[in-house]
Each structure stands twice: as C-alpha cells, then as structure tokens.
PDB file of C-alpha atoms in Angstrom:
ATOM      1  CA  MET M 210      12.460  -9.641  -0.893  1.00 88.00           C
ATOM      2  CA  LEU M 211      10.197  -9.304   2.194  1.00 93.00           C
ATOM      3  CA  THR M 212      10.239 -12.179   4.662  1.00 95.00           C
ATOM      4  CA  LEU M 213       7.847 -12.607   7.580  1.00 96.00           C
ATOM      5  CA  LYS M 214       8.925 -15.395  10.019  1.00 96.00           C
ATOM      6  CA  ASN M 215       6.859 -16.860  12.779  1.00 96.00           C
ATOM      7  CA  LEU M 216       4.832 -13.801  13.488  1.00 96.00           C
ATOM      8  CA  THR M 217       2.549 -13.640  16.476  1.00 95.00           C
ATOM      9  CA  LYS M 218       0.122 -10.777  16.989  1.00 95.00           C
ATOM     10  CA  ILE M 219      -2.143 -10.605  20.113  1.00 94.00           C
ATOM     11  CA  TYR M 220      -4.589  -7.819  20.535  1.00 93.00           C
ATOM     12  CA  HIS M 221      -5.514  -6.759  24.159  1.00 91.00           C
ATOM     13  CA  PRO M 222      -3.221  -9.353  25.821  1.00 89.00           C
ATOM     14  CA  GLY M 223      -4.034 -10.292  29.382  1.00 86.00           C
ATOM     15  CA  THR M 224      -7.626  -8.959  29.188  1.00 92.00           C
ATOM     16  CA  VAL M 225     -11.019 -10.607  28.620  1.00 91.00           C
ATOM     17  CA  ASN M 226     -10.780  -9.261  25.055  1.00 90.00           C
ATOM     18  CA  GLU M 227      -7.561 -11.005  24.249  1.00 90.00           C
ATOM     19  CA  MET M 228      -7.510 -12.201  20.646  1.00 92.00           C
ATOM     20  CA  THR M 229      -4.561 -13.908  18.769  1.00 92.00           C
ATOM     21  CA  LEU M 230      -4.759 -12.887  15.117  1.00 92.00           C
ATOM     22  CA  PHE M 231      -1.477 -14.250  13.795  1.00 93.00           C
ATOM     23  CA  ARG M 232       0.307 -17.233  15.331  1.00 93.00           C
ATOM     24  CA  ASN M 233       3.571 -18.430  13.778  1.00 94.00           C
ATOM     25  CA  PHE M 234       2.575 -16.709  10.534  1.00 96.00           C
ATOM     26  CA  ASN M 235       5.038 -16.980   7.660  1.00 97.00           C
ATOM     27  CA  LEU M 236       5.048 -15.156   4.321  1.00 97.00           C
ATOM     28  CA  THR M 237       7.716 -14.395   1.675  1.00 96.00           C
ATOM     29  CA  ILE M 238       7.162 -11.854  -1.007  1.00 96.00           C
ATOM     30  CA  HIS M 239       9.832 -11.982  -3.776  1.00 95.00           C
ATOM     31  CA  ASP M 240      11.261  -8.996  -5.643  1.00 94.00           C
ATOM     32  CA  GLY M 241       9.075  -7.760  -8.436  1.00 93.00           C
ATOM     33  CA  GLU M 242       5.934  -9.511  -7.166  1.00 96.00           C
ATOM     34  CA  PHE M 243       2.660  -7.585  -7.272  1.00 96.00           C
ATOM     35  CA  VAL M 244       0.570  -9.389  -4.548  1.00 97.00           C
ATOM     36  CA  THR M 245      -3.127  -8.653  -4.102  1.00 96.00           C
ATOM     37  CA  VAL M 246      -4.645  -9.631  -0.757  1.00 96.00           C
ATOM     38  CA  VAL M 247      -8.373 -10.289  -0.093  1.00 93.00           C
ATOM     39  CA  GLY M 248     -10.357 -11.435   2.900  1.00 90.00           C
ATOM     40  CA  SER M 249     -13.358 -10.580   5.005  1.00 86.00           C
ATOM     41  CA  ASN M 250     -13.354  -8.016   7.711  1.00 84.00           C
ATOM     42  CA  GLY M 251     -11.227  -9.234  10.606  1.00 85.00           C
ATOM     43  CA  SER M 252      -9.118 -11.585   8.428  1.00 89.00           C
ATOM     44  CA  GLY M 253      -5.923  -9.603   9.207  1.00 92.00           C
ATOM     45  CA  LYS M 254      -5.374  -7.784   5.962  1.00 94.00           C
ATOM     46  CA  THR M 255      -4.807  -4.331   7.403  1.00 92.00           C
ATOM     47  CA  SER M 256      -3.065  -5.724  10.523  1.00 94.00           C
ATOM     48  CA  LEU M 257      -0.538  -7.393   8.121  1.00 95.00           C
ATOM     49  CA  LEU M 258       0.210  -4.109   6.400  1.00 95.00           C
ATOM     50  CA  ASN M 259       0.549  -2.259   9.757  1.00 95.00           C
ATOM     51  CA  ILE M 260       3.025  -4.972  10.908  1.00 95.00           C
ATOM     52  CA  ILE M 261       5.100  -4.628   7.772  1.00 95.00           C
ATOM     53  CA  CYS M 262       5.176  -0.831   8.140  1.00 93.00           C
ATOM     54  CA  GLY M 263       5.957  -0.970  11.872  1.00 92.00           C
ATOM     55  CA  SER M 264       2.621   0.740  12.890  1.00 92.00           C
ATOM     56  CA  ILE M 265       1.777  -1.861  15.488  1.00 92.00           C
ATOM     57  CA  PRO M 266       4.017  -4.088  17.689  1.00 91.00           C
ATOM     58  CA  LEU M 267       4.477  -7.868  17.529  1.00 94.00           C
ATOM     59  CA  GLU M 268       4.422 -10.403  20.305  1.00 93.00           C
ATOM     60  CA  GLY M 269       6.836 -12.624  18.448  1.00 94.00           C
ATOM     61  CA  GLY M 270       8.484 -13.260  15.134  1.00 95.00           C
ATOM     62  CA  SER M 271      10.862 -11.451  12.733  1.00 95.00           C
ATOM     63  CA  ILE M 272      10.622  -9.228   9.610  1.00 95.00           C
ATOM     64  CA  PHE M 273      13.306  -8.996   6.975  1.00 94.00           C
ATOM     65  CA  LEU M 274      13.537  -6.660   4.117  1.00 90.00           C
ATOM     66  CA  ASP M 275      16.106  -8.144   1.835  1.00 87.00           C
ATOM     67  CA  GLU M 276      18.688  -9.347   4.423  1.00 84.00           C
ATOM     68  CA  GLN M 277      18.104  -6.620   6.934  1.00 89.00           C
ATOM     69  CA  GLU M 278      16.000  -7.423   9.924  1.00 93.00           C
ATOM     70  CA  ILE M 279      13.585  -4.466  10.417  1.00 93.00           C
ATOM     71  CA  THR M 280      11.457  -5.961  13.266  1.00 94.00           C
ATOM     72  CA  LYS M 281      12.531  -3.451  15.803  1.00 92.00           C
ATOM     73  CA  ILE M 282      13.061  -0.438  13.379  1.00 93.00           C
ATOM     74  CA  PRO M 283      10.457   2.227  14.099  1.00 92.00           C
ATOM     75  CA  ASP M 284       7.834   2.979  11.380  1.00 90.00           C
ATOM     76  CA  TYR M 285       9.257   6.402  10.427  1.00 87.00           C
ATOM     77  CA  LYS M 286      12.612   4.806   9.530  1.00 88.00           C
ATOM     78  CA  ARG M 287      11.067   1.967   7.632  1.00 89.00           C
ATOM     79  CA  MET M 288       9.281   4.565   5.445  1.00 86.00           C
ATOM     80  CA  LYS M 289      12.554   5.463   3.909  1.00 85.00           C
ATOM     81  CA  ARG M 290      12.303   2.062   2.025  1.00 87.00           C
ATOM     82  CA  ILE M 291       8.544   1.613   2.007  1.00 91.00           C
ATOM     83  CA  GLY M 292       5.892   3.663   0.285  1.00 91.00           C
ATOM     84  CA  ARG M 293       2.267   3.516   1.433  1.00 92.00           C
ATOM     85  CA  VAL M 294      -0.985   4.769   0.105  1.00 94.00           C
ATOM     86  CA  TYR M 295      -3.930   4.743   2.507  1.00 92.00           C
ATOM     87  CA  GLN M 296      -7.640   4.254   1.998  1.00 90.00           C
ATOM     88  CA  ASP M 297      -8.311   7.761   3.146  1.00 89.00           C
ATOM     89  CA  PRO M 298      -6.888  10.168   0.447  1.00 85.00           C
ATOM     90  CA  ALA M 299      -6.399  12.776   3.137  1.00 86.00           C
ATOM     91  CA  MET M 300      -3.788  10.583   4.931  1.00 89.00           C
ATOM     92  CA  GLY M 301      -1.375  10.675   1.986  1.00 88.00           C
ATOM     93  CA  THR M 302      -1.499  14.374   1.388  1.00 91.00           C
ATOM     94  CA  CYS M 303      -1.376  17.599   3.479  1.00 90.00           C
ATOM     95  CA  GLY M 304      -4.569  19.656   2.725  1.00 91.00           C
ATOM     96  CA  SER M 305      -3.287  22.927   4.103  1.00 92.00           C
ATOM     97  CA  LEU M 306      -0.334  22.966   1.666  1.00 92.00           C
ATOM     98  CA  SER M 307      -0.360  23.565  -2.054  1.00 93.00           C
ATOM     99  CA  ILE M 308       0.146  20.828  -4.633  1.00 94.00           C
ATOM    100  CA  LEU M 309       3.742  22.150  -5.313  1.00 93.00           C
ATOM    101  CA  GLU M 310       4.498  22.079  -1.566  1.00 91.00           C
ATOM    102  CA  ASN M 311       3.244  18.511  -1.114  1.00 92.00           C
ATOM    103  CA  PHE M 312       5.431  17.292  -3.982  1.00 91.00           C
ATOM    104  CA  ALA M 313       8.516  19.116  -2.548  1.00 89.00           C
ATOM    105  CA  LEU M 314       7.966  17.348   0.766  1.00 87.00           C
ATOM    106  CA  ALA M 315       7.540  13.921  -0.906  1.00 88.00           C
ATOM    107  CA  ASP M 316      10.663  14.654  -3.073  1.00 86.00           C
ATOM    108  CA  ASN M 317      12.726  15.102   0.065  1.00 80.00           C
ATOM    109  CA  LYS M 318      11.610  11.864   1.799  1.00 77.00           C
ATOM    110  CA  GLY M 319      14.320  10.313   3.830  1.00 65.00           C
ATOM    111  CA  ASN M 320      16.520  13.419   3.714  1.00 65.00           C
ATOM    112  CA  PRO M 321      17.080  16.155   6.412  1.00 60.00           C
ATOM    113  CA  PHE M 322      15.238  19.374   5.602  1.00 55.00           C
ATOM    114  CA  ASN M 323      17.485  21.722   7.715  1.00 54.00           C
ATOM    115  CA  LEU M 324      17.130  25.519   7.423  1.00 43.00           C
ATOM    116  CA  LYS M 325      16.884  25.915   3.640  1.00 50.00           C
ATOM    117  CA  PHE M 326      14.179  26.468   0.958  1.00 49.00           C
ATOM    118  CA  SER M 327      12.063  23.365   0.810  1.00 66.00           C
ATOM    119  CA  ILE M 328      11.041  23.910  -2.860  1.00 72.00           C
ATOM    120  CA  ARG M 329      13.849  23.584  -5.404  1.00 75.00           C
ATOM    121  CA  LYS M 330      12.900  25.482  -8.378  1.00 80.00           C
ATOM    122  CA  LYS M 331      14.654  23.288 -10.866  1.00 82.00           C
ATOM    123  CA  ARG M 332      12.346  20.441  -9.772  1.00 88.00           C
ATOM    124  CA  ILE M 333       9.032  22.297 -10.433  1.00 90.00           C
ATOM    125  CA  ALA M 334       9.003  21.323 -14.145  1.00 91.00           C
ATOM    126  CA  TYR M 335       9.524  17.753 -13.159  1.00 91.00           C
ATOM    127  CA  TYR M 336       6.485  17.837 -10.752  1.00 92.00           C
ATOM    128  CA  ARG M 337       4.407  19.381 -13.490  1.00 92.00           C
ATOM    129  CA  GLU M 338       5.279  16.564 -15.891  1.00 91.00           C
ATOM    130  CA  LEU M 339       4.408  13.967 -13.261  1.00 89.00           C
ATOM    131  CA  LEU M 340       1.031  15.566 -12.729  1.00 92.00           C
ATOM    132  CA  ARG M 341       0.436  15.895 -16.464  1.00 90.00           C
ATOM    133  CA  THR M 342       0.483  12.006 -16.706  1.00 86.00           C
ATOM    134  CA  LEU M 343      -2.612  11.976 -14.618  1.00 86.00           C
ATOM    135  CA  ASN M 344      -4.791  13.880 -17.200  1.00 84.00           C
ATOM    136  CA  LEU M 345      -6.550  15.671 -14.397  1.00 86.00           C
ATOM    137  CA  GLY M 346      -5.362  19.211 -15.138  1.00 88.00           C
ATOM    138  CA  LEU M 347      -3.427  19.423 -11.838  1.00 91.00           C
ATOM    139  CA  GLU M 348      -0.240  20.554 -13.613  1.00 91.00           C
ATOM    140  CA  ASP M 349      -1.932  23.953 -14.000  1.00 92.00           C
ATOM    141  CA  LYS M 350      -2.991  24.170 -10.314  1.00 92.00           C
ATOM    142  CA  MET M 351       0.405  23.920  -8.652  1.00 91.00           C
ATOM    143  CA  ASP M 352      -0.421  26.671  -6.178  1.00 93.00           C
ATOM    144  CA  VAL M 353      -3.923  25.359  -5.203  1.00 94.00           C
ATOM    145  CA  LYS M 354      -4.334  23.989  -1.731  1.00 95.00           C
ATOM    146  CA  VAL M 355      -4.603  20.234  -1.770  1.00 94.00           C
ATOM    147  CA  GLY M 356      -7.600  20.398   0.645  1.00 93.00           C
ATOM    148  CA  SER M 357      -9.832  21.896  -2.124  1.00 94.00           C
ATOM    149  CA  LEU M 358      -9.223  18.849  -4.459  1.00 92.00           C
ATOM    150  CA  SER M 359     -11.472  15.915  -4.862  1.00 90.00           C
ATOM    151  CA  GLY M 360     -10.751  12.569  -3.243  1.00 89.00           C
ATOM    152  CA  GLY M 361      -9.703  11.065  -6.498  1.00 89.00           C
ATOM    153  CA  GLN M 362      -7.338  13.912  -7.283  1.00 91.00           C
ATOM    154  CA  ARG M 363      -5.748  13.578  -3.852  1.00 92.00           C
ATOM    155  CA  GLN M 364      -5.462   9.876  -4.138  1.00 91.00           C
ATOM    156  CA  ALA M 365      -3.782  10.259  -7.552  1.00 91.00           C
ATOM    157  CA  MET M 366      -1.386  12.661  -6.033  1.00 92.00           C
ATOM    158  CA  ALA M 367      -0.677  10.425  -2.987  1.00 92.00           C
ATOM    159  CA  LEU M 368       0.178   7.498  -5.363  1.00 91.00           C
ATOM    160  CA  LEU M 369       2.607   9.599  -7.354  1.00 91.00           C
ATOM    161  CA  MET M 370       4.175  11.102  -4.222  1.00 91.00           C
ATOM    162  CA  SER M 371       4.637   7.732  -2.595  1.00 91.00           C
ATOM    163  CA  THR M 372       6.638   6.415  -5.512  1.00 89.00           C
ATOM    164  CA  MET M 373       8.837   9.489  -6.306  1.00 85.00           C
ATOM    165  CA  THR M 374      11.834   8.344  -4.369  1.00 83.00           C
ATOM    166  CA  ASP M 375      13.577   4.958  -4.626  1.00 83.00           C
ATOM    167  CA  LEU M 376      11.584   2.254  -2.839  1.00 86.00           C
ATOM    168  CA  ASP M 377      12.021  -1.418  -1.926  1.00 84.00           C
ATOM    169  CA  PHE M 378       8.329  -1.984  -1.253  1.00 91.00           C
ATOM    170  CA  LEU M 379       5.061  -0.400  -2.031  1.00 95.00           C
ATOM    171  CA  ILE M 380       1.969  -0.830   0.310  1.00 95.00           C
ATOM    172  CA  LEU M 381      -1.547  -0.146  -0.963  1.00 96.00           C
ATOM    173  CA  ASP M 382      -4.131  -0.200   1.834  1.00 93.00           C
ATOM    174  CA  GLU M 383      -7.541  -0.401   0.062  1.00 93.00           C
ATOM    175  CA  HIS M 384      -6.491   2.737  -1.762  1.00 93.00           C
ATOM    176  CA  THR M 385      -9.545   2.733  -4.108  1.00 91.00           C
ATOM    177  CA  ALA M 386     -12.219   1.884  -1.485  1.00 90.00           C
ATOM    178  CA  ALA M 387     -13.187   5.483  -0.730  1.00 86.00           C
ATOM    179  CA  LEU M 388     -13.613   6.522  -4.351  1.00 87.00           C
ATOM    180  CA  ASP M 389     -16.519   6.413  -6.759  1.00 88.00           C
ATOM    181  CA  PRO M 390     -16.366   3.530  -9.295  1.00 88.00           C
ATOM    182  CA  LYS M 391     -15.199   5.614 -12.234  1.00 87.00           C
ATOM    183  CA  THR M 392     -12.402   7.270 -10.127  1.00 87.00           C
ATOM    184  CA  ALA M 393     -11.464   3.939  -8.702  1.00 89.00           C
ATOM    185  CA  GLU M 394     -10.879   2.625 -12.118  1.00 91.00           C
ATOM    186  CA  ILE M 395      -8.626   5.453 -13.050  1.00 88.00           C
ATOM    187  CA  ILE M 396      -6.605   5.044  -9.869  1.00 90.00           C
ATOM    188  CA  ILE M 397      -6.238   1.263 -10.147  1.00 93.00           C
ATOM    189  CA  GLU M 398      -5.047   1.550 -13.769  1.00 93.00           C
ATOM    190  CA  LEU M 399      -2.563   4.238 -12.770  1.00 91.00           C
ATOM    191  CA  THR M 400      -1.348   1.952  -9.977  1.00 93.00           C
ATOM    192  CA  ASP M 401      -0.769  -0.861 -12.376  1.00 94.00           C
ATOM    193  CA  GLN M 402       1.045   1.421 -14.768  1.00 92.00           C
ATOM    194  CA  ILE M 403       3.418   2.769 -12.046  1.00 91.00           C
ATOM    195  CA  VAL M 404       4.058  -0.607 -10.622  1.00 94.00           C
ATOM    196  CA  ARG M 405       4.998  -2.058 -13.977  1.00 92.00           C
ATOM    197  CA  GLU M 406       7.092   0.933 -15.172  1.00 90.00           C
ATOM    198  CA  LYS M 407       9.012   1.067 -11.877  1.00 90.00           C
ATOM    199  CA  GLY M 408       9.133  -2.636 -11.301  1.00 92.00           C
ATOM    200  CA  LEU M 409       7.979  -2.118  -7.770  1.00 93.00           C
ATOM    201  CA  THR M 410       7.503  -5.040  -5.347  1.00 95.00           C
ATOM    202  CA  THR M 411       3.928  -4.311  -4.169  1.00 96.00           C
ATOM    203  CA  ILE M 412       1.241  -5.665  -1.816  1.00 96.00           C
ATOM    204  CA  MET M 413      -2.296  -4.331  -2.339  1.00 97.00           C
ATOM    205  CA  VAL M 414      -5.154  -5.054   0.037  1.00 96.00           C
ATOM    206  CA  THR M 415      -8.549  -4.718  -1.662  1.00 93.00           C
ATOM    207  CA  HIS M 416     -12.206  -5.668  -1.175  1.00 90.00           C
ATOM    208  CA  ASN M 417     -12.740  -5.529  -4.954  1.00 91.00           C
ATOM    209  CA  LEU M 418     -12.517  -9.073  -6.075  1.00 91.00           C
ATOM    210  CA  ARG M 419     -12.340  -8.075  -9.767  1.00 91.00           C
ATOM    211  CA  HIS M 420      -9.271  -5.833  -9.004  1.00 93.00           C
ATOM    212  CA  ALA M 421      -7.794  -8.793  -7.123  1.00 92.00           C
ATOM    213  CA  GLU M 422      -8.458 -11.095 -10.091  1.00 91.00           C
ATOM    214  CA  THR M 423      -7.249  -8.612 -12.844  1.00 93.00           C
ATOM    215  CA  TYR M 424      -4.184  -7.015 -11.311  1.00 94.00           C
ATOM    216  CA  GLY M 425      -0.948  -8.440  -9.908  1.00 94.00           C
ATOM    217  CA  ASN M 426       0.784 -11.735 -10.443  1.00 94.00           C
ATOM    218  CA  ARG M 427       0.057 -13.315  -6.982  1.00 96.00           C
ATOM    219  CA  LEU M 428      -3.160 -13.446  -4.987  1.00 96.00           C
ATOM    220  CA  LEU M 429      -3.518 -14.157  -1.297  1.00 96.00           C
ATOM    221  CA  MET M 430      -6.707 -14.704   0.681  1.00 94.00           C
ATOM    222  CA  LEU M 431      -6.571 -14.398   4.479  1.00 94.00           C
ATOM    223  CA  ASP M 432      -9.000 -15.822   6.979  1.00 91.00           C
ATOM    224  CA  ARG M 433      -8.592 -15.121  10.774  1.00 90.00           C
ATOM    225  CA  GLY M 434      -4.849 -14.535  10.388  1.00 92.00           C
ATOM    226  CA  GLU M 435      -4.192 -17.528   8.132  1.00 93.00           C
ATOM    227  CA  ILE M 436      -3.406 -17.747   4.389  1.00 95.00           C
ATOM    228  CA  VAL M 437      -6.227 -19.947   2.930  1.00 93.00           C
ATOM    229  CA  MET M 438      -5.403 -19.165  -0.722  1.00 93.00           C
ATOM    230  CA  ASP M 439      -2.065 -18.417  -2.372  1.00 95.00           C
ATOM    231  CA  LYS M 440      -2.114 -18.425  -6.179  1.00 94.00           C
ATOM    232  CA  SER M 441       0.590 -17.154  -8.530  1.00 93.00           C
ATOM    233  CA  GLY M 442       1.633 -17.595 -12.180  1.00 89.00           C
ATOM    234  CA  GLU M 443      -0.788 -19.648 -14.187  1.00 90.00           C
ATOM    235  CA  ALA M 444      -2.930 -20.383 -11.183  1.00 92.00           C
ATOM    236  CA  LYS M 445      -3.422 -16.710 -10.595  1.00 91.00           C
ATOM    237  CA  ALA M 446      -4.114 -16.130 -14.213  1.00 88.00           C
ATOM    238  CA  ASN M 447      -6.871 -18.686 -14.200  1.00 88.00           C
ATOM    239  CA  CYS M 448      -8.463 -17.312 -11.077  1.00 86.00           C
ATOM    240  CA  THR M 449     -11.864 -15.755 -11.506  1.00 86.00           C
ATOM    241  CA  THR M 450     -14.050 -13.351  -9.639  1.00 86.00           C
ATOM    242  CA  GLU M 451     -16.749 -16.190  -9.319  1.00 88.00           C
ATOM    243  CA  SER M 452     -14.176 -18.632  -7.723  1.00 85.00           C
ATOM    244  CA  LEU M 453     -13.084 -15.991  -5.216  1.00 86.00           C
ATOM    245  CA  LEU M 454     -16.687 -15.158  -4.341  1.00 86.00           C
ATOM    246  CA  GLU M 455     -17.339 -18.906  -3.879  1.00 85.00           C
ATOM    247  CA  MET M 456     -14.374 -19.074  -1.501  1.00 82.00           C
ATOM    248  CA  PHE M 457     -15.596 -16.088   0.491  1.00 78.00           C
ATOM    249  CA  ASN M 458     -19.093 -17.569   0.748  1.00 79.00           C
ATOM    250  CA  LYS M 459     -17.677 -20.885   2.016  1.00 76.00           C
ATOM    251  CA  ILE M 460     -15.599 -19.179   4.665  1.00 74.00           C
ATOM    252  CA  SER M 461     -18.512 -17.111   5.657  1.00 63.00           C
ATOM    253  CA  VAL M 462     -20.698 -20.229   6.174  1.00 58.00           C
ATOM    254  CA  GLU M 463     -18.020 -21.920   8.213  1.00 58.00           C
ATOM    255  CA  CYS M 464     -17.757 -18.918  10.479  1.00 53.00           C
ATOM    256  CA  GLY M 465     -21.492 -19.057  11.081  1.00 51.00           C
ATOM    257  CA  ASN M 466     -22.291 -15.808   9.160  1.00 50.00           C
TER     258      ASN M 466
END
C-alpha cells in the first residue's frame, strides 16, 4: 500500500515565480489497485509520479510504502521496489547496448554487479521467452543494438524489463504518448496483461481518456494539485469517455481557457 500524507510541493520558493502545486495533499493506493490518472497540463500528474519516485524534493509531508517511510530515501534506492516506464522509450532502455545486455542489466536490478560477467548464460533462454510474448520478433535479435529499434519495440522492452524483478509498485508515466495509435494499443494491452498476471499495484498517468476509462479499477482526475474525481469499483466501471471529457471542459472553462 502506498500512502501520501499531507504533501506540500512548492516550485521556485522565495522567487517571483513561486508556485504551490500540492498543499496538504493526501492519497492512499491499496495493494492490487490499478489507478489511472488524468488531468490537464499543469494539474500535477507527472509531479505526483516524481514525488513518489523521489525525483523531486518535498517541502512537507510523508510517503509510506507499506509501513516503511520512504520520504527521505533517495530515488535510486526506491527503485529497488518501484518500477517505472517513461513517456520517452529511450529513457527505459540503453541504446548503445544489445537487447541481451539490456535484459541482463534489468535482471540484476537492486543487486551489486561486482567484477563478474554481467550476462548469465542460463538466463538467456528466459529472456528469449519473455521477448517471444511480444510477437515482435525480438527474440531472434538478441545481439541487435537497442538504439536501432523502433520506439514501440523499445517501449515494449522497457515494460518487460521494469517488471522482471519483484516490485511493490509500478509507475507508468504516459508510456504510450510518444507512440503511433496502433503501437500504443499494443503497448496498453501488454500493460494490462502484465499488471493482471503479476497482480501489480500500478499508477498510470495518461492523456488518453479512452485508456483511462477502459483500463484499471480506479480513476483519478487532478486539477491544480487537487483530486477532483476519484472513482473505483462500479463507479469506475460506469465512467465514460464522454463524462471525462465533459469534466475536462468544465475545468477548462473555470480556469478561463
């Protein structure tokens, strides 16, 4: 379970550009929930993910993962328990390394590398089987440099790699936004499959209202650092793209846009 208590985030404090995004913000995400998060630009979606991952500091509040407070734990240590897939496919993979080398690095997440061979030969067959589930033919290109692959291929790899080790939480940061519509559908369906099979507690930020409606069992809408919609269970199931769009338009008008 992830618990955010009384979070305060201020950008550019003490300057003419000071802006308080979150003030006494609270959120609890229970084990097994797949939460989709929507909101206009500047609503706090990505900032929320960065706060959870430890990428940006807080001015106040506490973060708990299960019963452990992680507020002051640096991001690289949090990543032992949190997997993240970014909007840019290049951020989740290393383009100068081969597919095999990328998977070997991901497989060793959270462990010391020391002076030893980074690729365990007995794991190669496992990597190949993982890649075969993508139906992209990558299992036959293990020695190909990842930088030569398409964005969709790299994002599919990043998704598999981020969930190879045991996780408490999966973060998806608009991970289909940079892809063409057909590839985006492949990736979102793969995402749903992995989340269901592994029972991962997941938070997915998206600008795609249909994806927000269709996937996950809880839906949040943010506006200027506040939760203006929180639907789960039957209420989430009855939510439609049209109702989400209507809410978006209402907020836009209230903001003077």
